[in-house]
């Protein structure tokens, strides 16, 4: 049997499961809130064009209004100053959007400390247990944060000091930018930690990863259903010409053991 026929048979038999890692996209999907004087992107809204009425008696359709960086979405290199000479979202080769998944589970740490920072030592310990991160892989940081996705307040978790959400340290962002991964995905609203605006450089995951032609993925869910290694990720952003990112549907293929 060919490789793809084998895959199709495994999908039909349920031996390979498709797990949706995408958060439902609605007007209440949490959206990043930058402090003044910075501008913010919009949440999703639907504008009815017709709904089985005079404007379209047999059909219903909407215009969508959304930011590129709303909900589960991909960050393209041109999103950041360090990547502005790089790829916009439609220029990302499909081969970089599909690859092996590595999951590092820091959900206990993030529950104990919402400002938890991923460090190179955590990544080295993961590699010690599971082997080197494969070329072209996607590293996903599991924090359990998606459990808060029903409430923008709890999801952004901000106080007078700013947002408190987990993410990579400056050193970890540098380490990942020098690794062979295609991209880095998180459960939180952005690929940087909530406190990362005060890091040096500010927002190091954006700074180093997008500047190294690696991509970001945010607001993932169902990461607890993935093994640490062995799954395959499929990332499907819209090919918006010149786009700095796009809402994306993200699937994982997981083999039942
Ligand atoms: Mn983004």
CSV table of C-alpha atoms and ligand atoms in Angstrom, one decimal:
chain,number,residue,atom,x,y,z
A,1,UNK,CA,0.0,0.0,0.0
A,2,UNK,CA,1.2,3.5,-0.7
A,3,UNK,CA,2.1,5.8,2.2
A,4,UNK,CA,-1.0,8.0,1.6
A,5,UNK,CA,-3.3,4.9,1.2
A,6,UNK,CA,-1.9,3.6,4.5
A,7,UNK,CA,-2.7,7.0,6.1
A,8,UNK,CA,-6.2,7.1,4.7
A,9,UNK,CA,-6.9,3.6,6.0
A,10,UNK,CA,-5.6,4.6,9.4
A,11,UNK,CA,-7.8,7.7,9.4
A,12,UNK,CA,-10.8,5.6,8.4
A,13,UNK,CA,-10.1,3.0,11.1
A,14,UNK,CA,-9.5,5.7,13.8
A,15,UNK,CA,-5.9,4.5,14.2
A,16,UNK,CA,-4.8,8.1,13.3
A,17,UNK,CA,-7.0,10.7,15.0
A,18,UNK,CA,-7.3,14.3,13.8
A,19,UNK,CA,-7.3,16.7,16.7
A,20,UNK,CA,-8.4,20.3,16.2
A,21,UNK,CA,-6.1,22.7,18.1
A,22,UNK,CA,-8.1,25.7,17.0
A,23,UNK,CA,-10.1,27.9,19.3
A,24,UNK,CA,-13.6,28.7,18.0
A,25,UNK,CA,-13.5,32.2,16.4
A,26,UNK,CA,-16.4,34.4,17.7
A,27,UNK,CA,-16.9,38.1,18.7
A,28,UNK,CA,-16.0,37.0,22.3
A,29,UNK,CA,-12.7,35.3,21.4
A,30,UNK,CA,-10.1,37.1,23.5
A,31,UNK,CA,-8.0,39.7,21.7
A,32,UNK,CA,-4.7,41.2,22.8
A,33,UNK,CA,-5.0,44.6,24.5
A,34,UNK,CA,-1.9,46.8,24.2
A,35,UNK,CA,-1.7,49.8,26.5
A,36,UNK,CA,-2.0,53.4,25.2
A,37,UNK,CA,-0.5,54.9,23.1
A,38,UNK,CA,-0.5,51.7,21.0
A,39,UNK,CA,-3.4,50.8,18.7
A,40,UNK,CA,-5.2,47.6,19.0
A,41,UNK,CA,-6.7,45.1,16.5
A,42,UNK,CA,-10.4,44.3,16.4
A,43,UNK,CA,-12.3,41.2,17.5
A,44,UNK,CA,-14.2,39.2,14.9
A,45,UNK,CA,-17.6,40.4,13.8
A,46,UNK,CA,-20.0,39.2,11.2
A,47,UNK,CA,-22.0,41.6,9.0
A,48,UNK,CA,-24.9,40.0,7.3
A,49,UNK,CA,-25.1,40.4,3.5
A,50,UNK,CA,-28.2,38.4,3.2
A,51,UNK,CA,-30.0,35.9,5.4
A,52,UNK,CA,-32.7,34.2,3.3
A,53,UNK,CA,-34.4,37.6,2.9
A,54,UNK,CA,-34.9,40.2,0.1
A,55,UNK,CA,-31.2,40.6,-0.3
A,56,UNK,CA,-30.8,36.9,-1.0
A,57,UNK,CA,-33.9,34.8,-0.7
A,58,UNK,CA,-32.2,31.4,-0.9
A,59,UNK,CA,-28.9,32.2,0.6
A,60,UNK,CA,-27.2,33.5,3.7
A,61,UNK,CA,-23.7,35.0,3.8
A,62,UNK,CA,-21.7,37.5,5.8
A,63,UNK,CA,-18.8,39.9,5.5
A,64,UNK,CA,-16.2,39.2,8.1
A,65,UNK,CA,-14.4,41.9,10.0
A,66,UNK,CA,-11.4,40.7,11.9
A,67,UNK,CA,-7.8,41.5,12.7
A,68,UNK,CA,-5.0,39.3,11.2
A,69,UNK,CA,-4.0,38.5,14.8
A,70,UNK,CA,-7.4,37.5,16.2
A,71,UNK,CA,-8.0,34.1,17.8
A,72,UNK,CA,-5.8,31.1,16.9
A,73,UNK,CA,-3.5,32.7,14.4
A,74,UNK,CA,-0.1,32.6,12.7
A,75,UNK,CA,2.5,35.3,13.0
A,76,UNK,CA,4.5,35.8,9.8
A,77,UNK,CA,8.1,37.3,9.8
A,78,UNK,CA,6.9,40.7,8.4
A,79,UNK,CA,4.8,41.2,11.6
A,80,UNK,CA,8.0,42.3,13.4
A,81,UNK,CA,10.7,44.9,12.8
A,82,UNK,CA,13.4,42.2,12.9
A,83,UNK,CA,11.5,40.2,10.1
A,84,UNK,CA,10.2,43.1,8.0
A,85,UNK,CA,12.4,42.1,5.0
A,86,UNK,CA,11.2,38.5,5.4
A,87,UNK,CA,8.1,36.6,4.4
A,88,UNK,CA,4.5,37.8,4.5
A,89,UNK,CA,2.0,35.1,5.3
A,90,UNK,CA,1.2,34.1,1.7
A,91,UNK,CA,4.9,33.6,1.0
A,92,UNK,CA,5.4,30.9,3.7
A,93,UNK,CA,6.1,27.6,1.9
A,94,UNK,CA,3.5,25.0,2.7
A,95,UNK,CA,6.3,22.6,3.6
A,96,UNK,CA,7.0,24.9,6.6
A,97,UNK,CA,3.4,24.7,7.7
A,98,UNK,CA,3.3,21.0,8.1
A,99,UNK,CA,5.7,19.1,10.3
A,100,UNK,CA,6.4,17.0,13.4
A,101,UNK,CA,5.1,18.3,16.7
A,102,UNK,CA,7.1,18.6,19.9
A,103,UNK,CA,5.1,19.4,23.0
A,104,UNK,CA,6.8,20.7,26.2
A,105,UNK,CA,4.4,20.5,29.1
A,106,UNK,CA,4.8,23.3,31.6
A,107,UNK,CA,1.1,23.3,32.7
A,108,UNK,CA,1.9,22.6,36.4
A,109,UNK,CA,4.5,25.4,36.4
A,110,UNK,CA,2.1,27.9,34.8
A,111,UNK,CA,-0.6,27.0,37.2
A,112,UNK,CA,1.7,27.7,40.1
A,113,UNK,CA,3.1,30.9,38.5
A,114,UNK,CA,1.2,32.7,35.7
A,115,UNK,CA,4.5,34.6,34.9
A,116,UNK,CA,6.3,31.3,34.4
A,117,UNK,CA,9.2,31.7,31.9
A,118,UNK,CA,10.4,28.9,29.7
A,119,UNK,CA,14.2,28.7,29.8
A,120,UNK,CA,16.9,26.9,27.7
A,121,UNK,CA,17.4,24.5,30.6
A,122,UNK,CA,13.8,23.3,30.2
A,123,UNK,CA,14.3,22.8,26.5
A,124,UNK,CA,17.6,21.0,27.0
A,125,UNK,CA,15.9,18.7,29.6
A,126,UNK,CA,13.1,18.0,27.1
A,127,UNK,CA,15.7,17.1,24.5
A,128,UNK,CA,17.5,14.9,27.0
A,129,UNK,CA,14.3,12.9,27.4
A,130,UNK,CA,12.9,13.0,23.9
A,131,UNK,CA,15.8,13.6,21.6
A,132,UNK,CA,16.7,16.7,19.6
A,133,UNK,CA,14.0,18.9,18.2
A,134,UNK,CA,13.5,17.7,14.6
A,135,UNK,CA,14.3,20.0,11.6
A,136,UNK,CA,11.1,21.6,10.4
A,137,UNK,CA,9.2,20.8,13.6
A,138,UNK,CA,6.7,22.9,15.6
A,139,UNK,CA,7.4,23.3,19.3
A,140,UNK,CA,4.2,23.8,21.3
A,141,UNK,CA,4.3,25.2,24.8
A,142,UNK,CA,1.6,23.5,26.8
A,143,UNK,CA,0.5,25.7,29.8
A,144,UNK,CA,-3.2,24.8,30.3
A,145,UNK,CA,-3.9,28.5,29.5
A,146,UNK,CA,-6.6,27.5,27.0
A,147,UNK,CA,-8.9,26.6,30.0
A,148,UNK,CA,-9.3,30.4,30.4
A,149,UNK,CA,-10.3,31.1,26.8
A,150,UNK,CA,-14.0,31.6,27.8
A,151,UNK,CA,-13.1,34.9,29.6
A,152,UNK,CA,-11.1,37.7,28.1
A,153,UNK,CA,-10.3,39.0,31.6
A,154,UNK,CA,-9.0,35.7,32.8
A,155,UNK,CA,-7.2,34.9,29.5
A,156,UNK,CA,-5.3,38.2,29.4
A,157,UNK,CA,-4.8,38.1,33.3
A,158,UNK,CA,-3.8,41.8,33.6
A,159,UNK,CA,-3.4,44.0,36.6
A,160,UNK,CA,-1.9,47.4,37.2
A,161,UNK,CA,1.5,45.9,36.4
A,162,UNK,CA,0.3,44.6,33.1
A,163,UNK,CA,-0.5,41.1,31.9
A,164,UNK,CA,0.6,37.9,33.7
A,165,UNK,CA,0.9,35.0,31.3
A,166,UNK,CA,3.6,32.4,30.6
A,167,UNK,CA,6.1,32.4,27.8
A,168,UNK,CA,9.7,32.1,26.8
A,169,UNK,CA,12.5,34.1,28.4
A,170,UNK,CA,15.0,36.1,26.3
A,171,UNK,CA,17.4,33.3,26.5
A,172,UNK,CA,14.8,30.7,25.5
A,173,UNK,CA,13.7,32.8,22.6
A,174,UNK,CA,17.3,33.1,21.4
A,175,UNK,CA,17.8,29.3,21.9
A,176,UNK,CA,14.6,28.6,19.8
A,177,UNK,CA,15.6,31.0,17.1
A,178,UNK,CA,18.9,29.1,16.7
A,179,UNK,CA,17.1,25.7,16.7
A,180,UNK,CA,15.9,23.9,13.5
A,181,UNK,CA,12.2,24.4,14.3
A,182,UNK,CA,9.8,25.9,11.8
A,183,UNK,CA,7.7,27.6,14.5
A,184,UNK,CA,6.7,28.0,18.1
A,185,UNK,CA,3.1,27.7,19.3
A,186,UNK,CA,1.4,28.7,22.6
A,187,UNK,CA,-2.0,28.6,24.3
A,188,UNK,CA,-1.8,32.3,25.3
A,189,UNK,CA,-2.8,35.4,23.3
A,190,UNK,CA,0.7,35.9,21.9
A,191,UNK,CA,3.9,34.0,21.6
A,192,UNK,CA,5.6,36.2,24.2
A,193,UNK,CA,5.1,36.2,28.0
A,194,UNK,CA,2.7,38.7,29.4
A,195,UNK,CA,5.6,40.6,31.0
A,196,UNK,CA,7.7,40.5,27.8
A,197,UNK,CA,7.1,44.2,27.0
A,198,UNK,CA,9.6,45.0,29.7
A,199,UNK,CA,12.2,42.4,28.6
A,200,UNK,CA,15.5,43.4,26.8
A,201,UNK,CA,14.8,43.2,23.9
A,202,UNK,CA,11.1,43.7,24.3
A,203,UNK,CA,8.9,40.8,23.1
A,204,UNK,CA,11.9,38.5,22.6
A,205,UNK,CA,9.9,35.6,21.0
A,206,UNK,CA,8.7,37.9,18.3
A,207,UNK,CA,12.1,39.6,18.0
A,208,UNK,CA,14.2,36.6,17.6
A,209,UNK,CA,11.9,34.0,16.1
A,210,UNK,CA,10.3,36.2,13.4
A,211,UNK,CA,13.7,37.7,12.7
A,212,UNK,CA,15.0,34.1,12.0
A,213,UNK,CA,12.2,33.1,9.6
A,214,UNK,CA,10.4,31.1,12.2
A,215,UNK,CA,6.6,31.4,12.7
A,216,UNK,CA,4.4,31.9,15.7
A,217,UNK,CA,1.1,30.2,16.5
A,218,UNK,CA,-1.2,31.4,19.3
A,219,UNK,CA,-4.3,30.5,21.2
A,220,UNK,CA,-4.0,26.8,20.7
A,221,UNK,CA,-6.1,24.4,22.6
A,222,UNK,CA,-6.3,20.6,23.2
A,223,UNK,CA,-2.6,20.4,23.7
A,224,UNK,CA,-3.2,17.9,26.5
A,225,UNK,CA,-4.4,15.5,23.8
A,226,UNK,CA,-1.0,15.4,22.1
A,227,UNK,CA,2.0,13.2,22.9
A,228,UNK,CA,5.3,14.8,23.5
A,229,UNK,CA,6.5,13.6,20.1
A,230,UNK,CA,5.2,11.7,17.2
A,231,UNK,CA,2.2,13.8,16.1
A,232,UNK,CA,2.1,15.8,12.9
A,233,UNK,CA,0.9,19.4,12.7
A,234,UNK,CA,-1.0,21.1,9.9
A,235,UNK,CA,-1.2,24.9,10.0
A,236,UNK,CA,-3.6,26.6,7.6
A,237,UNK,CA,-3.4,30.4,7.6
A,238,UNK,CA,-5.2,32.3,4.8
A,239,UNK,CA,-2.7,33.4,2.1
A,240,UNK,CA,-3.4,37.1,2.6
A,241,UNK,CA,-1.1,38.9,0.2
A,242,UNK,CA,1.3,41.1,2.2
A,243,UNK,CA,-0.4,39.9,5.4
A,244,UNK,CA,1.5,40.0,8.7
A,245,UNK,CA,-0.5,37.0,10.0
A,246,UNK,CA,-3.8,35.3,9.6
A,247,UNK,CA,-6.4,33.4,11.7
A,248,UNK,CA,-5.5,29.8,11.1
A,249,UNK,CA,-7.1,26.4,11.5
A,250,UNK,CA,-4.6,24.1,13.1
A,251,UNK,CA,-4.8,20.3,13.2
A,252,UNK,CA,-2.7,17.5,14.6
A,253,UNK,CA,-2.6,14.0,13.4
A,254,UNK,CA,-2.1,11.7,16.3
A,255,UNK,CA,-1.5,7.9,16.1
A,256,UNK,CA,-3.5,5.9,18.6
A,257,UNK,CA,-1.2,3.7,20.6
B,1,LIG,MN1,0.1,37.7,16.4
